[in-house]
PDB file of C-alpha atoms in Angstrom:
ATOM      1  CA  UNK Y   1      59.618  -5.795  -7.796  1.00 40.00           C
ATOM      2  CA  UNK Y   2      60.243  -3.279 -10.710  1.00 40.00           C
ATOM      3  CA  UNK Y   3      62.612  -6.468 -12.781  1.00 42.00           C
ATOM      4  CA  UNK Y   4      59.706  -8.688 -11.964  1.00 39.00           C
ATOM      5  CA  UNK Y   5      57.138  -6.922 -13.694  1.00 36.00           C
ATOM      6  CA  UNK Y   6      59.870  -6.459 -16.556  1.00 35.00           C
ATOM      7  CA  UNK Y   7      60.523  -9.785 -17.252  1.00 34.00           C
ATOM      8  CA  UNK Y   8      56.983 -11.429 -16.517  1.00 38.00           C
ATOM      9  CA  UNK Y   9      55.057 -13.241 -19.544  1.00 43.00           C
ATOM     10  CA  UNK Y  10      53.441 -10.921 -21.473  1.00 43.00           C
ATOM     11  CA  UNK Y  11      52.414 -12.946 -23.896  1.00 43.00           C
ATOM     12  CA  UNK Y  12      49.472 -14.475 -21.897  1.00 44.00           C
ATOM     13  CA  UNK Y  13      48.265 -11.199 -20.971  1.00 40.00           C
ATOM     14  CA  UNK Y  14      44.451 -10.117 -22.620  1.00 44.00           C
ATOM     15  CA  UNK Y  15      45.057  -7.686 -25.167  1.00 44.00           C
ATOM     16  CA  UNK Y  16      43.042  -4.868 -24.425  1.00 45.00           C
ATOM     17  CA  UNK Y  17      45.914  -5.009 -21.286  1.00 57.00           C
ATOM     18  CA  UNK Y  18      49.471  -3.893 -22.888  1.00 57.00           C
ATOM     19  CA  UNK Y  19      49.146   0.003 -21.918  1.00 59.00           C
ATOM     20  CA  UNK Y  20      47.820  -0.456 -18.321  1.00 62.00           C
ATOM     21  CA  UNK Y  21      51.277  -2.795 -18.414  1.00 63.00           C
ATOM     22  CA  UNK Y  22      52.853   0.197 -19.341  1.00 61.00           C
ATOM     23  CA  UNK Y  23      51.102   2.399 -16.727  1.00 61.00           C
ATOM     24  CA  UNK Y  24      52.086  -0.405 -13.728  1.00 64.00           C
ATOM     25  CA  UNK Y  25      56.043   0.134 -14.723  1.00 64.00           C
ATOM     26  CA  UNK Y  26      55.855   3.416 -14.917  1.00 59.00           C
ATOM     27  CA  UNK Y  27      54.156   3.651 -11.715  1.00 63.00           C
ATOM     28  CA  UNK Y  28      56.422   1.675 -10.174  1.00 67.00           C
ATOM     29  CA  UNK Y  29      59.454   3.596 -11.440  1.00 64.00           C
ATOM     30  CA  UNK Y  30      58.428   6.521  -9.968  1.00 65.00           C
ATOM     31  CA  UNK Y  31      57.191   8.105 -13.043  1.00 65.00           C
ATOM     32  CA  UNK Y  32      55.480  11.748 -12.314  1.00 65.00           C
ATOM     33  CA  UNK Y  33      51.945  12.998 -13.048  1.00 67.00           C
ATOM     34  CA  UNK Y  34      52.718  14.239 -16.590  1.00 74.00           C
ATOM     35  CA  UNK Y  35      53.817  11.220 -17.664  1.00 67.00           C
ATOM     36  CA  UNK Y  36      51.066   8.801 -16.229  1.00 64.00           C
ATOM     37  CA  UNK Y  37      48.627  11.567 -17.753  1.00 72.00           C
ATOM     38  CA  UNK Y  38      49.973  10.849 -20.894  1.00 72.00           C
ATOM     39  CA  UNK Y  39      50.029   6.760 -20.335  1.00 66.00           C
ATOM     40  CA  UNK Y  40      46.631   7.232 -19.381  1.00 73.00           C
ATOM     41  CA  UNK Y  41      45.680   9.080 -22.772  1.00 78.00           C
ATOM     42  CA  UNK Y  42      47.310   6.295 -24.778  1.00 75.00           C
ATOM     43  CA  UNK Y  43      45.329   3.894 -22.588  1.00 73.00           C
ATOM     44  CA  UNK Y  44      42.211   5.407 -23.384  1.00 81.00           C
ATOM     45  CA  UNK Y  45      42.513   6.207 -27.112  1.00 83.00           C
ATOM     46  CA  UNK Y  46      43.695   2.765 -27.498  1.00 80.00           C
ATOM     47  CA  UNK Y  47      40.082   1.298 -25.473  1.00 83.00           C
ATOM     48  CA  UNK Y  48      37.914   3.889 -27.381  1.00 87.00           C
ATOM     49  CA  UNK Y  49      39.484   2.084 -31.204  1.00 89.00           C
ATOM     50  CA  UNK Y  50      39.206  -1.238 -29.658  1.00 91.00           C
ATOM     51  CA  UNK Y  51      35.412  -0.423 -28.462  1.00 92.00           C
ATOM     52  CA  UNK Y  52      34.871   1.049 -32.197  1.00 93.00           C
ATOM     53  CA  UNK Y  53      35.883  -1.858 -33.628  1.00 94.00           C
ATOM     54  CA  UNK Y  54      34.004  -4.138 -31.720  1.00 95.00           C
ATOM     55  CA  UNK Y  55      30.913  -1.991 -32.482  1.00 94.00           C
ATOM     56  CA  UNK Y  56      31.552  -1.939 -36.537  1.00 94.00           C
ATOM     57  CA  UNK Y  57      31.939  -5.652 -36.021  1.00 95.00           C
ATOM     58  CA  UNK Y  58      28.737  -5.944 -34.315  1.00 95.00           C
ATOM     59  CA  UNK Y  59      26.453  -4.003 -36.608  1.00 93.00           C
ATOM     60  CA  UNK Y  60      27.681  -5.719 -39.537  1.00 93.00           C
ATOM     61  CA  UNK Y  61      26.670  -8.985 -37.601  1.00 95.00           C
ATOM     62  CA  UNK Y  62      23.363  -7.119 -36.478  1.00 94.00           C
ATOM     63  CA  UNK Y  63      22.550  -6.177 -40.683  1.00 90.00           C
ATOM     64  CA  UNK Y  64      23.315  -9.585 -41.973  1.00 91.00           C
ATOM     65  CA  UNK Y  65      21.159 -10.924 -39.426  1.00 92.00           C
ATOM     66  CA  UNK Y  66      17.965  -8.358 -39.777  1.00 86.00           C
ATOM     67  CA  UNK Y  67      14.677 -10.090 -41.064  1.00 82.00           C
ATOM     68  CA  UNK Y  68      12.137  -8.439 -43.793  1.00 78.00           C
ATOM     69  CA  UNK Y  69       9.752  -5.953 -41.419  1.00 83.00           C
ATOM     70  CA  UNK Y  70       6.592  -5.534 -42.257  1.00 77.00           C
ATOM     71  CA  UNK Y  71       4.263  -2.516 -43.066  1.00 78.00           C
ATOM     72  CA  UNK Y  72       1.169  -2.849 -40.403  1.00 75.00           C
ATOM     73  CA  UNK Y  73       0.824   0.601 -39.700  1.00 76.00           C
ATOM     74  CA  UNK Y  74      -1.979   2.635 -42.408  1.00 76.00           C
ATOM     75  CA  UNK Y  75      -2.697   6.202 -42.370  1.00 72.00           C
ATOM     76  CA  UNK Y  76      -6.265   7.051 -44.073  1.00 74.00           C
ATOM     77  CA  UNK Y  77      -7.018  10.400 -44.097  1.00 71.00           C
ATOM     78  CA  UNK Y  78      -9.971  12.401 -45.731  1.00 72.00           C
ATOM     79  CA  UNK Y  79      -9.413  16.970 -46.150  1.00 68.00           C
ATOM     80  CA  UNK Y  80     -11.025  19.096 -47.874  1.00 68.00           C
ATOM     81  CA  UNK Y  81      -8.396  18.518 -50.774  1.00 66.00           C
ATOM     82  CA  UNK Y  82      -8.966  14.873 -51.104  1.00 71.00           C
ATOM     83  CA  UNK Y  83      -8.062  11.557 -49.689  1.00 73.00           C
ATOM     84  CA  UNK Y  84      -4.318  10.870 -48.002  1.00 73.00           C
ATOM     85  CA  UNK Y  85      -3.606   7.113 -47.793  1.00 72.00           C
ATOM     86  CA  UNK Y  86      -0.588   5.218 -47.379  1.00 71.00           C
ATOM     87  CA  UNK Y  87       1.262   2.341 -45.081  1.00 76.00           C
ATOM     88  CA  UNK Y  88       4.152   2.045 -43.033  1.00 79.00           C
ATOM     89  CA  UNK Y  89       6.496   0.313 -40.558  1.00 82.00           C
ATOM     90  CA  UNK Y  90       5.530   0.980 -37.030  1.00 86.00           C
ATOM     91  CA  UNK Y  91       8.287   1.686 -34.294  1.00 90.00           C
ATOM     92  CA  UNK Y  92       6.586  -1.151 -32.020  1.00 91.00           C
ATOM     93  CA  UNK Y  93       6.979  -3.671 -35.228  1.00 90.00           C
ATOM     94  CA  UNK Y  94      10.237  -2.491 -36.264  1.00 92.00           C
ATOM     95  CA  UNK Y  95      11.312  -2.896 -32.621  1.00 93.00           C
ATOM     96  CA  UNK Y  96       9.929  -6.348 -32.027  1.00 92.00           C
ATOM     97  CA  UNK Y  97      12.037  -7.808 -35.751  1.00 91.00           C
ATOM     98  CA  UNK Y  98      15.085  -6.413 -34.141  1.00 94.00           C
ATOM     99  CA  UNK Y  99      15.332  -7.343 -30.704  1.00 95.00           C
ATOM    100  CA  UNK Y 100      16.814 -11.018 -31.055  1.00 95.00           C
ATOM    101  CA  UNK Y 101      19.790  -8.957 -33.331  1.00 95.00           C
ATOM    102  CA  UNK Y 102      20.280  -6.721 -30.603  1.00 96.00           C
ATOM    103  CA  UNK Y 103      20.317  -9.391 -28.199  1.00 95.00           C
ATOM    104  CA  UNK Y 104      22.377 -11.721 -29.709  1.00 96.00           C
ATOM    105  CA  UNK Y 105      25.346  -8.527 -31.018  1.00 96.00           C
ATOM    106  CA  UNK Y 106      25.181  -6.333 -27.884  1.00 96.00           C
ATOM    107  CA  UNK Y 107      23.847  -3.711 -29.586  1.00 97.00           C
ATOM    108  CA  UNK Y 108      21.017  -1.397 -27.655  1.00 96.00           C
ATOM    109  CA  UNK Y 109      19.262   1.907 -27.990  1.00 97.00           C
ATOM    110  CA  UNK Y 110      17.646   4.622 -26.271  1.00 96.00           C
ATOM    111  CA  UNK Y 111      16.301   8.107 -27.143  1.00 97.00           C
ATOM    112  CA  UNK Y 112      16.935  11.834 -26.136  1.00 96.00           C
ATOM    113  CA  UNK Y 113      14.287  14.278 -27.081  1.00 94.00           C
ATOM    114  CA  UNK Y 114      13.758  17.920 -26.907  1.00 94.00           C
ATOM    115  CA  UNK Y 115      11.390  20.731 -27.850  1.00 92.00           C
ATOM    116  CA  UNK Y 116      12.955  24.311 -28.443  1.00 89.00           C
ATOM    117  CA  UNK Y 117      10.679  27.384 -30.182  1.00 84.00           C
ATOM    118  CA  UNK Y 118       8.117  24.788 -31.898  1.00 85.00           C
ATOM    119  CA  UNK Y 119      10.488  22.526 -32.770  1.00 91.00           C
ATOM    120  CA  UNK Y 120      10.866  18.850 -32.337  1.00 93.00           C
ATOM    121  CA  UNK Y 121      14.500  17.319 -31.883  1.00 94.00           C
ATOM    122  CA  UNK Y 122      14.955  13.207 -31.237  1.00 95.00           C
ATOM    123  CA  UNK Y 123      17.861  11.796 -31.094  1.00 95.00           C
ATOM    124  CA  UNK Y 124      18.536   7.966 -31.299  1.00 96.00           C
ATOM    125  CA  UNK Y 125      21.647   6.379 -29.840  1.00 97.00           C
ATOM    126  CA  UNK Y 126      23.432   3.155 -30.036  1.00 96.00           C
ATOM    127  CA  UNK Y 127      25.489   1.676 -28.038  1.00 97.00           C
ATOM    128  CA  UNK Y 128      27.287  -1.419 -27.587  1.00 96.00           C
ATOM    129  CA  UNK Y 129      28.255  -3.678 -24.535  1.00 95.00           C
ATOM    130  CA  UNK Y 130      32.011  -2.476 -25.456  1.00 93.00           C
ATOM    131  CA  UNK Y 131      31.047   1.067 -24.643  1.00 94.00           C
ATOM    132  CA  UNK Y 132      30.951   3.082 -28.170  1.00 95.00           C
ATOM    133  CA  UNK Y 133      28.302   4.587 -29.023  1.00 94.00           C
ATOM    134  CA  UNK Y 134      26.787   6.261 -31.993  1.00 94.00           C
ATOM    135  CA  UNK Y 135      23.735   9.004 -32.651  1.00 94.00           C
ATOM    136  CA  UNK Y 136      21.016   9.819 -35.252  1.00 92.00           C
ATOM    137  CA  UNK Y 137      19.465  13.225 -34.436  1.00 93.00           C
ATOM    138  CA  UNK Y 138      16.367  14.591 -36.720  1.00 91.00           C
ATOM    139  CA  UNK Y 139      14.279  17.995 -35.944  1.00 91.00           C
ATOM    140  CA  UNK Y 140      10.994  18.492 -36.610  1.00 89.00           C
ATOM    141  CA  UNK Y 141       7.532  20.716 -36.570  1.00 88.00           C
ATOM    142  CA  UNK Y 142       4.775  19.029 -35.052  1.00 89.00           C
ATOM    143  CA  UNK Y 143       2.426  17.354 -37.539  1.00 86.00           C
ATOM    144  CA  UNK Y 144      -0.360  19.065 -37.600  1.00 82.00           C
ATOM    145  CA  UNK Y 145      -2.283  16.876 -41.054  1.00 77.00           C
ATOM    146  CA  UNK Y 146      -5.589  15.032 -40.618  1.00 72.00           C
ATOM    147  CA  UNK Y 147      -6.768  17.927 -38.275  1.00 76.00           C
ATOM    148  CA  UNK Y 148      -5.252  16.316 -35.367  1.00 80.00           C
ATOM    149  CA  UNK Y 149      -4.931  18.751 -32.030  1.00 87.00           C
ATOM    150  CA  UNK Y 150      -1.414  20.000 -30.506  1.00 87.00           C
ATOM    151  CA  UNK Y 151      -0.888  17.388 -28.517  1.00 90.00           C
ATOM    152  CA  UNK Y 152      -1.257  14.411 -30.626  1.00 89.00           C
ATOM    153  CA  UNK Y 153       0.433  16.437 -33.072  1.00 88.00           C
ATOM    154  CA  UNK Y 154       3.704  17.063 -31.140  1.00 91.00           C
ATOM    155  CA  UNK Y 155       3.015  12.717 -30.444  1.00 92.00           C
ATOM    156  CA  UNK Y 156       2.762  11.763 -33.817  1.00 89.00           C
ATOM    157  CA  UNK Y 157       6.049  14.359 -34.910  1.00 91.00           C
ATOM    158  CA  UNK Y 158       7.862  12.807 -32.067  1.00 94.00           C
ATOM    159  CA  UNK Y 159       7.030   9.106 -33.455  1.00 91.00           C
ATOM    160  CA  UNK Y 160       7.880   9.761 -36.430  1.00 90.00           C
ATOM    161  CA  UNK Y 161      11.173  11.040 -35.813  1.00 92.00           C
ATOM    162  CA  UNK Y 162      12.324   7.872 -33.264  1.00 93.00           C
ATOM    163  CA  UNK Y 163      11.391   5.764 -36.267  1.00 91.00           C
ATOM    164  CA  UNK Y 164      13.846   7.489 -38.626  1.00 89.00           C
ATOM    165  CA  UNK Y 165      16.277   8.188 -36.606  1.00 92.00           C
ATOM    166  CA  UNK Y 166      16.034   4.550 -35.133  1.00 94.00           C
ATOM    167  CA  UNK Y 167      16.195   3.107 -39.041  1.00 90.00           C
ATOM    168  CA  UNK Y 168      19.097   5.728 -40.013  1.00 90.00           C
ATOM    169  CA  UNK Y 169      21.518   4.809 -37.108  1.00 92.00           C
ATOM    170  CA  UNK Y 170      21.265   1.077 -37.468  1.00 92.00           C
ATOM    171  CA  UNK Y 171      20.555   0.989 -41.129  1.00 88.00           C
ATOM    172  CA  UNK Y 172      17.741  -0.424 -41.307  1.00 87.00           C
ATOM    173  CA  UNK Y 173      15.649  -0.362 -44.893  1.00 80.00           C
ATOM    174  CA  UNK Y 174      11.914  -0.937 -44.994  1.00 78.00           C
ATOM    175  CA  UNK Y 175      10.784  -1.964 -48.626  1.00 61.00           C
ATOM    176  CA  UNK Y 176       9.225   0.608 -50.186  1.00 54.00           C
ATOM    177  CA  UNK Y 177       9.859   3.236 -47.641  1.00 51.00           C
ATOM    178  CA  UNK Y 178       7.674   5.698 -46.752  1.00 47.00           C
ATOM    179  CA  UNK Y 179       7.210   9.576 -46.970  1.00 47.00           C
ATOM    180  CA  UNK Y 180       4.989  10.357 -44.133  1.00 49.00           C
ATOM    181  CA  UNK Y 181       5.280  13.087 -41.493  1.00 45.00           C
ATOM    182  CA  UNK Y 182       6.002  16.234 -43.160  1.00 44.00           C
ATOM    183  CA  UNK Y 183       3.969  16.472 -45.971  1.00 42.00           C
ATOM    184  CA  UNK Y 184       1.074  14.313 -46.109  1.00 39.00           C
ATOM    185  CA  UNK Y 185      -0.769  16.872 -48.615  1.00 40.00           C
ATOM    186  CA  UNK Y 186       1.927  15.314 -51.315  1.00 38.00           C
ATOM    187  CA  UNK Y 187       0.698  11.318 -50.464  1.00 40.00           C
ATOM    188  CA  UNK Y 188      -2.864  12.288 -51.614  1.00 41.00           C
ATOM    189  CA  UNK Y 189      -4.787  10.040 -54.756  1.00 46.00           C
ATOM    190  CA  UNK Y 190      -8.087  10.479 -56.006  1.00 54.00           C
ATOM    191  CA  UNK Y 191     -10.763   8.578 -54.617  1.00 63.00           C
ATOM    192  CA  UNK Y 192     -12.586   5.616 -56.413  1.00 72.00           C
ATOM    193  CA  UNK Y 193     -15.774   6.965 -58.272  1.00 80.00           C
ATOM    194  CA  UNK Y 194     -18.877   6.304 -56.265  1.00 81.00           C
ATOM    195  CA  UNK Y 195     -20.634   4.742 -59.511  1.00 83.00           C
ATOM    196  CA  UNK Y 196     -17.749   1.855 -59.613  1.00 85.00           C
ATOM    197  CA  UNK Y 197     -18.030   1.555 -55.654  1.00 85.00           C
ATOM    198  CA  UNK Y 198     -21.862   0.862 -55.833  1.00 89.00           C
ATOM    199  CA  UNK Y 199     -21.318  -1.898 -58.399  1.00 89.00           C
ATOM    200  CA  UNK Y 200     -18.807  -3.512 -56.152  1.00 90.00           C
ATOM    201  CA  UNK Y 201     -20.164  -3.339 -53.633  1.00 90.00           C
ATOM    202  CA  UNK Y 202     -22.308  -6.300 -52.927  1.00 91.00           C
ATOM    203  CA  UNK Y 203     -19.893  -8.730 -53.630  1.00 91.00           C
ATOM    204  CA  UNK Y 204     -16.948  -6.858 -51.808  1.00 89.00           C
ATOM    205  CA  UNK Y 205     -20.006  -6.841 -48.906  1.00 89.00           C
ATOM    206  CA  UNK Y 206     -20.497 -10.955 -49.496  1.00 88.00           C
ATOM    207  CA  UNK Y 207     -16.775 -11.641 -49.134  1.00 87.00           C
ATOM    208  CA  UNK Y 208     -16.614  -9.647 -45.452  1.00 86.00           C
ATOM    209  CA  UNK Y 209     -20.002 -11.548 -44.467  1.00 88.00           C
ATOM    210  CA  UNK Y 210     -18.960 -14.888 -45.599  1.00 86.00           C
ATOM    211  CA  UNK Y 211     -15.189 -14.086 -43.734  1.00 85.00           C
ATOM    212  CA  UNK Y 212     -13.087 -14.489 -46.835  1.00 84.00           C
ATOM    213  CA  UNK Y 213     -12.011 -10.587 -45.855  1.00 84.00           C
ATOM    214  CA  UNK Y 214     -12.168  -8.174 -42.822  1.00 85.00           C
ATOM    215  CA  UNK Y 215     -12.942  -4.942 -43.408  1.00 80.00           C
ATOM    216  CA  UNK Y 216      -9.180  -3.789 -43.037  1.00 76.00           C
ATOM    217  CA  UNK Y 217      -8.110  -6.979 -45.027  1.00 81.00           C
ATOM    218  CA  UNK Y 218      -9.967  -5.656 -48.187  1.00 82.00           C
ATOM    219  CA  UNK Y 219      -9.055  -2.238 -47.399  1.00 76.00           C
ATOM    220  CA  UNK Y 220      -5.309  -3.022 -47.628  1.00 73.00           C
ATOM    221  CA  UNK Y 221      -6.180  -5.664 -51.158  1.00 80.00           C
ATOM    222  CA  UNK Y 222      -8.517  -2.906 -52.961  1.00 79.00           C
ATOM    223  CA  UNK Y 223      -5.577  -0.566 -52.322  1.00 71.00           C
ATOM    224  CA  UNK Y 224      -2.778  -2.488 -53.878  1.00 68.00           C
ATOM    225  CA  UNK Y 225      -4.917  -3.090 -56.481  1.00 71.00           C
ATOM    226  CA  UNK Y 226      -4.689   1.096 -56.920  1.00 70.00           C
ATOM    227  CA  UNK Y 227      -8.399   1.103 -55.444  1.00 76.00           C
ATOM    228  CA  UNK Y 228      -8.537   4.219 -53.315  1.00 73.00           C
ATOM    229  CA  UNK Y 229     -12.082   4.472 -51.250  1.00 74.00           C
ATOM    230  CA  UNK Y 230     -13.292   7.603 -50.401  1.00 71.00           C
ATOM    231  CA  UNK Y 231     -13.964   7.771 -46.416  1.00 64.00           C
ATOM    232  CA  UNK Y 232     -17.438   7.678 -46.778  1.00 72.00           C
ATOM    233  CA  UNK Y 233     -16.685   4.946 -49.113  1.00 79.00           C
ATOM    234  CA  UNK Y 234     -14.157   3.105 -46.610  1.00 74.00           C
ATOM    235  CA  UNK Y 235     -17.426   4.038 -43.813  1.00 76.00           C
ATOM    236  CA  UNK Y 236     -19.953   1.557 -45.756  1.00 83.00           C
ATOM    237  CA  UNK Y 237     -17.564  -1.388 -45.567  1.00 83.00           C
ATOM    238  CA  UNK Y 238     -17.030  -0.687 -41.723  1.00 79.00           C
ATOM    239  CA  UNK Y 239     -20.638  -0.627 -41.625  1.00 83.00           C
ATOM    240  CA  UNK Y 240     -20.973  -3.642 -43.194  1.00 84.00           C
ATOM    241  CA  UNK Y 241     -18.498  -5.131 -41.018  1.00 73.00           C
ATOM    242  CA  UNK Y 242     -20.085  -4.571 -37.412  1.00 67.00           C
TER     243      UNK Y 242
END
C-alpha cells in the first residue's frame, strides 16, 4: 500500500493537493503526532497563500470591472451659522453598482459593529469564495449636525462609517469624494441673496410648472451652478412644486 501511494501519478493530481499527499504517506508510514502537526501546518500555510492569491486576483478583476457610481444622496441643512449643503454616494447606490462585480469575482461583504463609551466602531469585511478575508475598521462619535436626536444620530454615524469602510476595503473611489460625517460645520456656503432669488424666481417657478425641472432637479442645477438657496429659499420652490 505504502509503494503504491509512492509511485502513483502525481502529476494529474489538483494542485492545491501536494501536502495532503504528503500527509497520506506519512500517515501511512506510521509517522507520530508531531510530525503530522507539522504536515498539517505546511498544509495550511500553503491553503491560506493560495486563498490570498486567489483573492488579490479577484479584486483586481472586481476594480477593472467597477462602473462610475453616482452621487444621489444630498444633505441640505440650515443652523444658526448658515447653510450646510453638499452630495454624496449612498451605501444602497454604491451597493447596487457593485453587486454584478461581486457576483461575477466571488467577492462578498458583511459588517461588524460596536458601540463602547460613546463611540461608534464598524468594521467591513471581505471575503472571497477561496476563504481569505480582509477588514476595514473606522470609529466614530455619533453625528449629532442638523439638530438630529440620539438615535438618528448614532444611525446616520453608523452609515456613514459602512460607507467608508465599505469604499476603503474594496477600493472603491467616488468622483469628487465627499467630507461628510464629522464636521459638517466646515461644508457650510453662504446662501444666495434674497434680492437675486426674487428676480429668479418666476422663471425658475415657470420651468417646475411647465415640467422642464422638479423641484430637486433645479435644486441639484442651481447648485452646480454655485447657487446656494437659503432653506426658506429652497421652501418657496417646494411650495411651488406641490
Amino acid at each position: 500500500m505504502s509503494n503504491g501511494l509512492v509511485t502513483s501519478d502525481q502529476s494529474s493530481l489538483p494542485m492545491a493537493q501536494p501536502h495532503m499527499r504528503l500527509i497520506e504517506i506519512a500517515v501511512s508510514n506510521g509517522a507520530d503526532i508531531t510530525q503530522l502537526e507539522k504536515l498539517m501546518n505546511l498544509q495550511e500555510r500553503y491553503e491560506a497563500n493560495q486563498a490570498k492569491k486567489e483573492f488579490n486576483a479577484a479584486m483586481s478583476k472586481f476594480q477593472a470591472m467597477l462602473p462610475v457610481i453616482e452621487k444621489s444622496g444630498i444633505v441640505d441643512y440650515t443652523t444658526n451659522k448658515g447653510r450646510t449643503y453638499y452630495d454624496y454616494a449612498k451605501i444602497e447606490d454604491i451597493a447596487k453598482a457593485i453587486r454584478p462585480a461581486l457576483k461575477e469575482t466571488g467577492l462578498s461583504y458583511r459588517f461588524n459593529q460596536s458601540q463602547n463609551q460613546g463611540w461608534i466602531t464598524v468594521a467591513c469585511i471581505v471575503t472571497h469564495a477561496s476563504g481569505h478575508s480582509e477588514t476595514s475598521e473606522l470609529t466614530s462619535q455619533p453625528d449629532m449636525s442638523g439638530g438630529k436626536d440620539a438615535l438618528k444620530a448614532t444611525a446616520s454615524a453608523i452609515t456613514y462609517l459602512r460607507r467608508y469602510t465599505l469604499t476603503g476595503v474594496l477600493g472603491i473611489i467616488v468622483g469628487g469624494e465627499d467630507d461628510d460625517g464629522g464636521n459638517h460645520e466646515e461644508a457650510e456656503s453662504a446662501c444666495y441673496s434674497d434680492e437675486e432669488f426674487q428676480k429668479n424666481f418666476p422663471a425658475w417657478s415657470k420651468k417646475i410648472i411647465d415640467g422642464k425641472h422638479t423641484v430637486d432637479s433645479l435644486h441639484q442645477f442651481l447648485t452646480k451652478k454655485n447657487v446656494i438657496l437659503s432653506q426658506d429659499q429652497y421652501s418657496k420652490l417646494q411650495q411651488v412644486g406641490k
